[in-house]
Amino acid sequence: MSIQTSRRSRSVTVHKKLQLGKLAVSRKRRFRSAGVRGFVLPVLLLIGWEALSRMGVFPPNLLPAPSTVIAAIWQLALKGDLWKHIGITLYRVAFGFVIGSGMATIFGALTGYSRAARQFLDPLLQSLRSIPSLAWVPLFILWMGIQEPSKIALIAVGVFFPVYLNLMSGVQGVDRKLVEVGQVYRLNSLQLIWRIFLPATLPAYTVGLRSGLGLGWMFVVAAEMMGASQGLGYLLVDGQTTGRPEIILASILLFALFGKLTDTALATMEKRLLYWQDAYSSQR
């Protein structure tokens, strides 16, 4: 009997492994097909844009063809200026994102977990959230000048509020029954946070990180208007002042490209962290 039982258990284990392997393969196939489908609409738009530009529908001094924009990017890359602009912009966004999301994580977790902290801090933070991004520019220039600290501080402000709001809402939205079950099992505060609050708030927190990163890319344009001599935002303004629409469009396309790449990196991290989640989207 014991031999038969062990054989059955082994066969069940092998069957489960095969099912998991098939599921992983099907998910990879769906991911690849979804990635291919995501390129269809942008490619069609570029082809239509190019065709209409060559037909003279779009004036070249207002909306040059994609081939002209790509040629402008290529010329900047050959001169070596493009890599400097991309590098300094990525540095500013990354540094501002780390500072802003780090501060938002601290304040969001604190105000979400503690009612006293929420009553004391949240009204002030919510009022600051309503201030337009450009309103911070003269204040940061006055405090920190036009060097890197003022630019990074502005990006950090943009990143802060989406992460803070999503994390605080996620902590507040944790099911009370889960917390009561943890208290029944005599979990202390750290164990409650690690075993209950962290998994429950992780989906909202990752969404906040992605939203904050998106706003960070928006705020870097305003930051690089603050007396910058390098960066994609500076390249955008330089194209405007010199009357080169291909440079303006090249900057916009590069913002879109690197914004999408960084968001994809965060989305991949989100999927790895939430692999245990049996969500509706994972079944489609």
mmCIF file of C-alpha atoms in Angstrom:
data_model
loop_
_atom_site.group_PDB
_atom_site.id
_atom_site.type_symbol
_atom_site.label_atom_id
_atom_site.label_comp_id
_atom_site.label_asym_id
_atom_site.label_seq_id
_atom_site.Cartn_x
_atom_site.Cartn_y
_atom_site.Cartn_z
ATOM 1 C CA MET A 1 0.000 0.000 0.000
ATOM 2 C CA SER A 2 2.796 2.377 0.847
ATOM 3 C CA ILE A 3 4.464 1.810 -2.540
ATOM 4 C CA GLN A 4 1.204 2.448 -4.373
ATOM 5 C CA THR A 5 0.575 5.581 -2.306
ATOM 6 C CA SER A 6 4.026 6.946 -3.031
ATOM 7 C CA ARG A 7 3.590 6.246 -6.753
ATOM 8 C CA ARG A 8 0.257 8.047 -6.763
ATOM 9 C CA SER A 9 1.716 11.040 -4.951
ATOM 10 C CA ARG A 10 4.582 11.172 -7.435
ATOM 11 C CA SER A 11 2.202 11.021 -10.390
ATOM 12 C CA VAL A 12 0.073 13.792 -8.868
ATOM 13 C CA THR A 13 3.192 15.916 -8.333
ATOM 14 C CA VAL A 14 4.361 15.358 -11.913
ATOM 15 C CA HIS A 15 0.873 16.178 -13.209
ATOM 16 C CA LYS A 16 0.810 19.429 -11.226
ATOM 17 C CA LYS A 17 4.241 20.391 -12.543
ATOM 18 C CA LEU A 18 3.121 19.730 -16.110
ATOM 19 C CA GLN A 19 0.025 21.868 -15.585
ATOM 20 C CA LEU A 20 2.098 24.706 -14.126
ATOM 21 C CA GLY A 21 4.527 24.460 -17.037
ATOM 22 C CA LYS A 22 1.709 24.619 -19.580
ATOM 23 C CA LEU A 23 0.204 27.582 -17.754
ATOM 24 C CA ALA A 24 3.547 29.426 -17.783
ATOM 25 C CA VAL A 25 4.005 28.748 -21.506
ATOM 26 C CA SER A 26 0.490 29.967 -22.311
ATOM 27 C CA ARG A 27 1.073 33.128 -20.280
ATOM 28 C CA LYS A 28 4.322 33.819 -22.139
ATOM 29 C CA ARG A 29 2.561 33.352 -25.461
ATOM 30 C CA ARG A 30 -0.240 35.710 -24.427
ATOM 31 C CA PHE A 31 2.326 38.269 -23.258
ATOM 32 C CA ARG A 32 4.194 38.109 -26.580
ATOM 33 C CA SER A 33 1.023 38.373 -28.636
ATOM 34 C CA ALA A 34 -0.155 41.314 -26.516
ATOM 35 C CA GLY A 35 3.206 43.019 -27.059
ATOM 36 C CA VAL A 36 2.946 42.559 -30.825
ATOM 37 C CA ARG A 37 -0.620 43.891 -30.864
ATOM 38 C CA GLY A 38 0.533 46.945 -28.905
ATOM 39 C CA PHE A 39 2.770 48.004 -31.825
ATOM 40 C CA VAL A 40 0.044 47.779 -34.483
ATOM 41 C CA LEU A 41 -1.697 51.111 -33.812
ATOM 42 C CA PRO A 42 1.508 53.234 -33.425
ATOM 43 C CA VAL A 43 2.937 51.771 -36.647
ATOM 44 C CA LEU A 44 -0.300 52.449 -38.531
ATOM 45 C CA LEU A 45 -0.356 56.026 -37.219
ATOM 46 C CA LEU A 46 3.250 56.591 -38.325
ATOM 47 C CA ILE A 47 2.553 55.168 -41.776
ATOM 48 C CA GLY A 48 -0.515 57.368 -42.180
ATOM 49 C CA TRP A 49 1.369 60.402 -40.912
ATOM 50 C CA GLU A 50 4.211 59.774 -43.374
ATOM 51 C CA ALA A 51 1.824 59.268 -46.283
ATOM 52 C CA LEU A 52 -0.190 62.404 -45.557
ATOM 53 C CA SER A 53 2.999 64.448 -45.127
ATOM 54 C CA ARG A 54 4.342 63.283 -48.494
ATOM 55 C CA MET A 55 0.992 64.129 -50.106
ATOM 56 C CA GLY A 56 1.300 67.688 -48.764
ATOM 57 C CA VAL A 57 -1.675 67.475 -46.410
ATOM 58 C CA PHE A 58 0.503 68.422 -43.424
ATOM 59 C CA PRO A 59 2.700 71.537 -43.873
ATOM 60 C CA PRO A 60 6.379 70.609 -43.320
ATOM 61 C CA ASN A 61 7.001 73.765 -41.293
ATOM 62 C CA LEU A 62 4.268 72.771 -38.816
ATOM 63 C CA LEU A 63 4.172 68.960 -38.866
ATOM 64 C CA PRO A 64 7.176 67.401 -40.626
ATOM 65 C CA ALA A 65 7.101 63.773 -41.709
ATOM 66 C CA PRO A 66 8.271 61.000 -39.349
ATOM 67 C CA SER A 67 11.241 60.363 -41.666
ATOM 68 C CA THR A 68 12.342 63.979 -41.132
ATOM 69 C CA VAL A 69 11.971 63.612 -37.361
ATOM 70 C CA ILE A 70 13.967 60.362 -37.348
ATOM 71 C CA ALA A 71 16.656 62.015 -39.484
ATOM 72 C CA ALA A 72 16.893 64.835 -36.916
ATOM 73 C CA ILE A 73 17.278 62.290 -34.113
ATOM 74 C CA TRP A 74 19.961 60.494 -36.114
ATOM 75 C CA GLN A 75 21.900 63.707 -36.679
ATOM 76 C CA LEU A 76 21.815 64.500 -32.959
ATOM 77 C CA ALA A 77 23.015 60.974 -32.196
ATOM 78 C CA LEU A 78 25.907 61.277 -34.652
ATOM 79 C CA LYS A 79 27.006 64.553 -33.048
ATOM 80 C CA GLY A 80 26.854 62.953 -29.610
ATOM 81 C CA ASP A 81 24.476 65.572 -28.219
ATOM 82 C CA LEU A 82 21.496 63.213 -28.056
ATOM 83 C CA TRP A 83 23.076 60.847 -25.526
ATOM 84 C CA LYS A 84 23.919 63.757 -23.228
ATOM 85 C CA HIS A 85 20.340 65.010 -23.319
ATOM 86 C CA ILE A 86 18.900 61.531 -22.725
ATOM 87 C CA GLY A 87 21.383 60.722 -19.959
ATOM 88 C CA ILE A 88 20.773 63.877 -17.896
ATOM 89 C CA THR A 89 16.988 63.551 -18.245
ATOM 90 C CA LEU A 90 17.054 59.906 -17.137
ATOM 91 C CA TYR A 91 19.259 60.877 -14.197
ATOM 92 C CA ARG A 92 16.859 63.613 -13.092
ATOM 93 C CA VAL A 93 13.776 61.416 -13.426
ATOM 94 C CA ALA A 94 15.402 58.488 -11.619
ATOM 95 C CA PHE A 95 16.743 60.607 -8.750
ATOM 96 C CA GLY A 96 13.473 62.511 -8.348
ATOM 97 C CA PHE A 97 11.487 59.270 -8.516
ATOM 98 C CA VAL A 98 13.546 57.625 -5.781
ATOM 99 C CA ILE A 99 13.250 60.633 -3.459
ATOM 100 C CA GLY A 100 9.565 61.283 -4.134
ATOM 101 C CA SER A 101 8.441 57.647 -3.903
ATOM 102 C CA GLY A 102 10.561 57.083 -0.802
ATOM 103 C CA MET A 103 9.002 60.011 1.053
ATOM 104 C CA ALA A 104 5.538 59.041 -0.198
ATOM 105 C CA THR A 105 6.016 55.483 1.067
ATOM 106 C CA ILE A 106 6.846 56.733 4.553
ATOM 107 C CA PHE A 107 3.997 59.242 4.792
ATOM 108 C CA GLY A 108 1.462 57.023 2.987
ATOM 109 C CA ALA A 109 2.109 54.056 5.253
ATOM 110 C CA LEU A 110 2.065 56.257 8.352
ATOM 111 C CA THR A 111 -1.179 58.079 7.547
ATOM 112 C CA GLY A 112 -2.865 54.899 6.354
ATOM 113 C CA TYR A 113 -1.952 52.847 9.414
ATOM 114 C CA SER A 114 -2.335 55.482 12.116
ATOM 115 C CA ARG A 115 -5.564 57.459 12.489
ATOM 116 C CA ALA A 116 -3.821 60.139 14.559
ATOM 117 C CA ALA A 117 -1.137 60.636 11.899
ATOM 118 C CA ARG A 118 -3.802 60.801 9.191
ATOM 119 C CA GLN A 119 -5.793 63.449 11.056
ATOM 120 C CA PHE A 120 -2.623 65.462 11.669
ATOM 121 C CA LEU A 121 -0.841 65.191 8.295
ATOM 122 C CA ASP A 122 -3.348 64.332 5.574
ATOM 123 C CA PRO A 123 -5.202 67.699 5.410
ATOM 124 C CA LEU A 124 -1.929 69.556 4.817
ATOM 125 C CA LEU A 125 -0.698 67.079 2.205
ATOM 126 C CA GLN A 126 -4.022 67.065 0.376
ATOM 127 C CA SER A 127 -3.984 70.860 0.180
ATOM 128 C CA LEU A 128 -0.426 70.823 -1.194
ATOM 129 C CA ARG A 129 -1.524 68.278 -3.812
ATOM 130 C CA SER A 130 -3.801 70.896 -5.391
ATOM 131 C CA ILE A 131 -0.948 73.295 -6.153
ATOM 132 C CA PRO A 132 -0.071 73.334 -9.900
ATOM 133 C CA SER A 133 3.380 72.097 -10.826
ATOM 134 C CA LEU A 134 4.530 75.400 -12.358
ATOM 135 C CA ALA A 135 3.643 77.219 -9.123
ATOM 136 C CA TRP A 136 6.571 75.456 -7.418
ATOM 137 C CA VAL A 137 9.103 76.623 -10.007
ATOM 138 C CA PRO A 138 9.779 80.197 -8.757
ATOM 139 C CA LEU A 139 9.872 79.025 -5.134
ATOM 140 C CA PHE A 140 12.388 76.251 -5.832
ATOM 141 C CA ILE A 141 14.520 78.624 -7.894
ATOM 142 C CA LEU A 142 14.499 81.090 -4.985
ATOM 143 C CA TRP A 143 15.449 78.394 -2.482
ATOM 144 C CA MET A 144 17.864 76.243 -4.482
ATOM 145 C CA GLY A 145 18.834 78.241 -7.556
ATOM 146 C CA ILE A 146 18.681 76.874 -11.096
ATOM 147 C CA GLN A 147 21.036 73.953 -10.540
ATOM 148 C CA GLU A 148 20.164 70.261 -10.213
ATOM 149 C CA PRO A 149 18.623 70.298 -6.688
ATOM 150 C CA SER A 150 15.690 72.505 -7.763
ATOM 151 C CA LYS A 151 14.958 70.308 -10.803
ATOM 152 C CA ILE A 152 15.091 67.061 -8.831
ATOM 153 C CA ALA A 153 12.937 68.565 -6.069
ATOM 154 C CA LEU A 154 10.255 69.525 -8.598
ATOM 155 C CA ILE A 155 10.205 65.995 -10.054
ATOM 156 C CA ALA A 156 10.056 64.513 -6.549
ATOM 157 C CA VAL A 157 6.996 66.654 -5.776
ATOM 158 C CA GLY A 158 5.269 65.320 -8.877
ATOM 159 C CA VAL A 159 6.067 61.718 -7.957
ATOM 160 C CA PHE A 160 5.104 62.083 -4.298
ATOM 161 C CA PHE A 161 1.351 62.596 -4.400
ATOM 162 C CA PRO A 162 0.158 59.663 -6.573
ATOM 163 C CA VAL A 163 2.285 57.217 -4.576
ATOM 164 C CA TYR A 164 1.182 58.706 -1.261
ATOM 165 C CA LEU A 165 -2.522 58.704 -2.127
ATOM 166 C CA ASN A 166 -2.546 55.156 -3.519
ATOM 167 C CA LEU A 167 -0.599 53.721 -0.603
ATOM 168 C CA MET A 168 -2.701 55.457 2.038
ATOM 169 C CA SER A 169 -5.918 54.334 0.325
ATOM 170 C CA GLY A 170 -4.553 50.814 -0.016
ATOM 171 C CA VAL A 171 -3.725 50.568 3.691
ATOM 172 C CA GLN A 172 -7.127 51.940 4.655
ATOM 173 C CA GLY A 173 -8.829 49.480 2.302
ATOM 174 C CA VAL A 174 -7.380 46.369 3.953
ATOM 175 C CA ASP A 175 -10.181 44.005 4.979
ATOM 176 C CA ARG A 176 -10.853 44.362 8.693
ATOM 177 C CA LYS A 177 -11.560 40.625 8.956
ATOM 178 C CA LEU A 178 -8.022 39.815 7.849
ATOM 179 C CA VAL A 179 -6.634 42.063 10.558
ATOM 180 C CA GLU A 180 -8.915 40.459 13.151
ATOM 181 C CA VAL A 181 -7.755 37.006 12.085
ATOM 182 C CA GLY A 182 -4.157 38.136 12.528
ATOM 183 C CA GLN A 183 -4.963 39.464 15.984
ATOM 184 C CA VAL A 184 -6.650 36.164 16.883
ATOM 185 C CA TYR A 185 -3.405 34.397 15.994
ATOM 186 C CA ARG A 186 -1.596 36.918 18.234
ATOM 187 C CA LEU A 187 0.494 38.551 15.540
ATOM 188 C CA ASN A 188 2.352 41.609 16.713
ATOM 189 C CA SER A 189 2.386 44.893 14.796
ATOM 190 C CA LEU A 190 5.378 44.006 12.624
ATOM 191 C CA GLN A 191 3.927 40.599 11.789
ATOM 192 C CA LEU A 192 0.577 42.183 10.899
ATOM 193 C CA ILE A 193 2.305 44.620 8.564
ATOM 194 C CA TRP A 194 4.438 41.924 6.908
ATOM 195 C CA ARG A 195 1.827 39.174 6.559
ATOM 196 C CA ILE A 196 -1.412 41.106 6.059
ATOM 197 C CA PHE A 197 -0.968 44.798 5.263
ATOM 198 C CA LEU A 198 1.941 44.438 2.828
ATOM 199 C CA PRO A 199 0.347 41.832 0.504
ATOM 200 C CA ALA A 200 -3.026 43.593 0.657
ATOM 201 C CA THR A 201 -1.655 47.045 -0.217
ATOM 202 C CA LEU A 202 0.950 45.956 -2.776
ATOM 203 C CA PRO A 203 -1.405 46.193 -5.819
ATOM 204 C CA ALA A 204 -2.442 49.768 -4.966
ATOM 205 C CA TYR A 205 1.164 50.695 -4.152
ATOM 206 C CA THR A 206 2.520 49.481 -7.515
ATOM 207 C CA VAL A 207 -0.222 51.396 -9.323
ATOM 208 C CA GLY A 208 0.827 54.487 -7.375
ATOM 209 C CA LEU A 209 4.456 53.955 -8.392
ATOM 210 C CA ARG A 210 3.516 53.759 -12.056
ATOM 211 C CA SER A 211 1.319 56.862 -11.782
ATOM 212 C CA GLY A 212 4.079 58.713 -9.947
ATOM 213 C CA LEU A 213 6.632 57.767 -12.595
ATOM 214 C CA GLY A 214 4.302 59.071 -15.301
ATOM 215 C CA LEU A 215 3.962 62.397 -13.499
ATOM 216 C CA GLY A 216 7.723 62.444 -12.986
ATOM 217 C CA TRP A 217 8.171 62.420 -16.773
ATOM 218 C CA MET A 218 5.671 65.274 -17.035
ATOM 219 C CA PHE A 219 7.349 67.326 -14.325
ATOM 220 C CA VAL A 220 10.812 66.889 -15.834
ATOM 221 C CA VAL A 221 9.720 69.089 -18.755
ATOM 222 C CA ALA A 222 8.888 71.923 -16.371
ATOM 223 C CA ALA A 223 12.078 71.211 -14.410
ATOM 224 C CA GLU A 224 14.267 71.450 -17.517
ATOM 225 C CA MET A 225 12.781 74.832 -18.357
ATOM 226 C CA MET A 226 14.396 76.178 -15.183
ATOM 227 C CA GLY A 227 17.595 77.403 -16.790
ATOM 228 C CA ALA A 228 18.747 73.995 -18.014
ATOM 229 C CA SER A 229 21.345 73.664 -20.764
ATOM 230 C CA GLN A 230 20.869 69.918 -21.294
ATOM 231 C CA GLY A 231 18.024 67.438 -21.304
ATOM 232 C CA LEU A 232 15.107 66.478 -23.512
ATOM 233 C CA GLY A 233 13.058 69.346 -22.076
ATOM 234 C CA TYR A 234 15.794 71.788 -23.012
ATOM 235 C CA LEU A 235 15.885 70.224 -26.480
ATOM 236 C CA LEU A 236 12.136 70.786 -26.737
ATOM 237 C CA VAL A 237 12.425 74.472 -25.837
ATOM 238 C CA ASP A 238 15.455 74.893 -28.112
ATOM 239 C CA GLY A 239 13.452 73.534 -31.039
ATOM 240 C CA GLN A 240 10.697 76.026 -30.275
ATOM 241 C CA THR A 241 12.986 79.069 -30.013
ATOM 242 C CA THR A 242 14.925 78.181 -33.175
ATOM 243 C CA GLY A 243 11.814 77.315 -35.201
ATOM 244 C CA ARG A 244 12.687 73.646 -35.801
ATOM 245 C CA PRO A 245 9.500 71.568 -35.494
ATOM 246 C CA GLU A 246 11.387 68.337 -36.212
ATOM 247 C CA ILE A 247 13.405 68.871 -33.006
ATOM 248 C CA ILE A 248 10.207 69.517 -31.025
ATOM 249 C CA LEU A 249 8.615 66.326 -32.346
ATOM 250 C CA ALA A 250 11.845 64.391 -31.822
ATOM 251 C CA SER A 251 11.849 65.437 -28.159
ATOM 252 C CA ILE A 252 8.185 64.455 -27.765
ATOM 253 C CA LEU A 253 8.795 61.046 -29.362
ATOM 254 C CA LEU A 254 11.804 60.434 -27.125
ATOM 255 C CA PHE A 255 9.762 61.366 -24.056
ATOM 256 C CA ALA A 256 7.085 58.895 -25.167
ATOM 257 C CA LEU A 257 9.648 56.166 -25.855
ATOM 258 C CA PHE A 258 11.562 56.384 -22.584
ATOM 259 C CA GLY A 259 8.383 56.954 -20.581
ATOM 260 C CA LYS A 260 6.963 53.739 -22.037
ATOM 261 C CA LEU A 261 10.187 51.801 -21.424
ATOM 262 C CA THR A 262 10.393 52.825 -17.770
ATOM 263 C CA ASP A 263 6.691 52.118 -17.246
ATOM 264 C CA THR A 264 7.154 48.675 -18.818
ATOM 265 C CA ALA A 265 9.990 47.988 -16.390
ATOM 266 C CA LEU A 266 7.726 48.866 -13.451
ATOM 267 C CA ALA A 267 4.873 46.810 -14.926
ATOM 268 C CA THR A 268 7.196 43.796 -15.219
ATOM 269 C CA MET A 269 8.249 44.254 -11.598
ATOM 270 C CA GLU A 270 4.579 44.511 -10.633
ATOM 271 C CA LYS A 271 3.781 41.177 -12.311
ATOM 272 C CA ARG A 272 6.677 39.479 -10.547
ATOM 273 C CA LEU A 273 5.655 40.838 -7.153
ATOM 274 C CA LEU A 274 1.974 39.955 -7.660
ATOM 275 C CA TYR A 275 2.501 36.521 -9.214
ATOM 276 C CA TRP A 276 0.315 35.021 -6.478
ATOM 277 C CA GLN A 277 -2.672 37.184 -7.386
ATOM 278 C CA ASP A 278 -5.487 35.330 -9.166
ATOM 279 C CA ALA A 279 -6.779 38.413 -10.950
ATOM 280 C CA TYR A 280 -9.296 38.678 -13.774
ATOM 281 C CA SER A 281 -6.696 40.056 -16.191
ATOM 282 C CA SER A 282 -4.433 37.019 -15.712
ATOM 283 C CA GLN A 283 -7.149 34.746 -17.088
ATOM 284 C CA ARG A 284 -7.572 36.611 -20.366
#
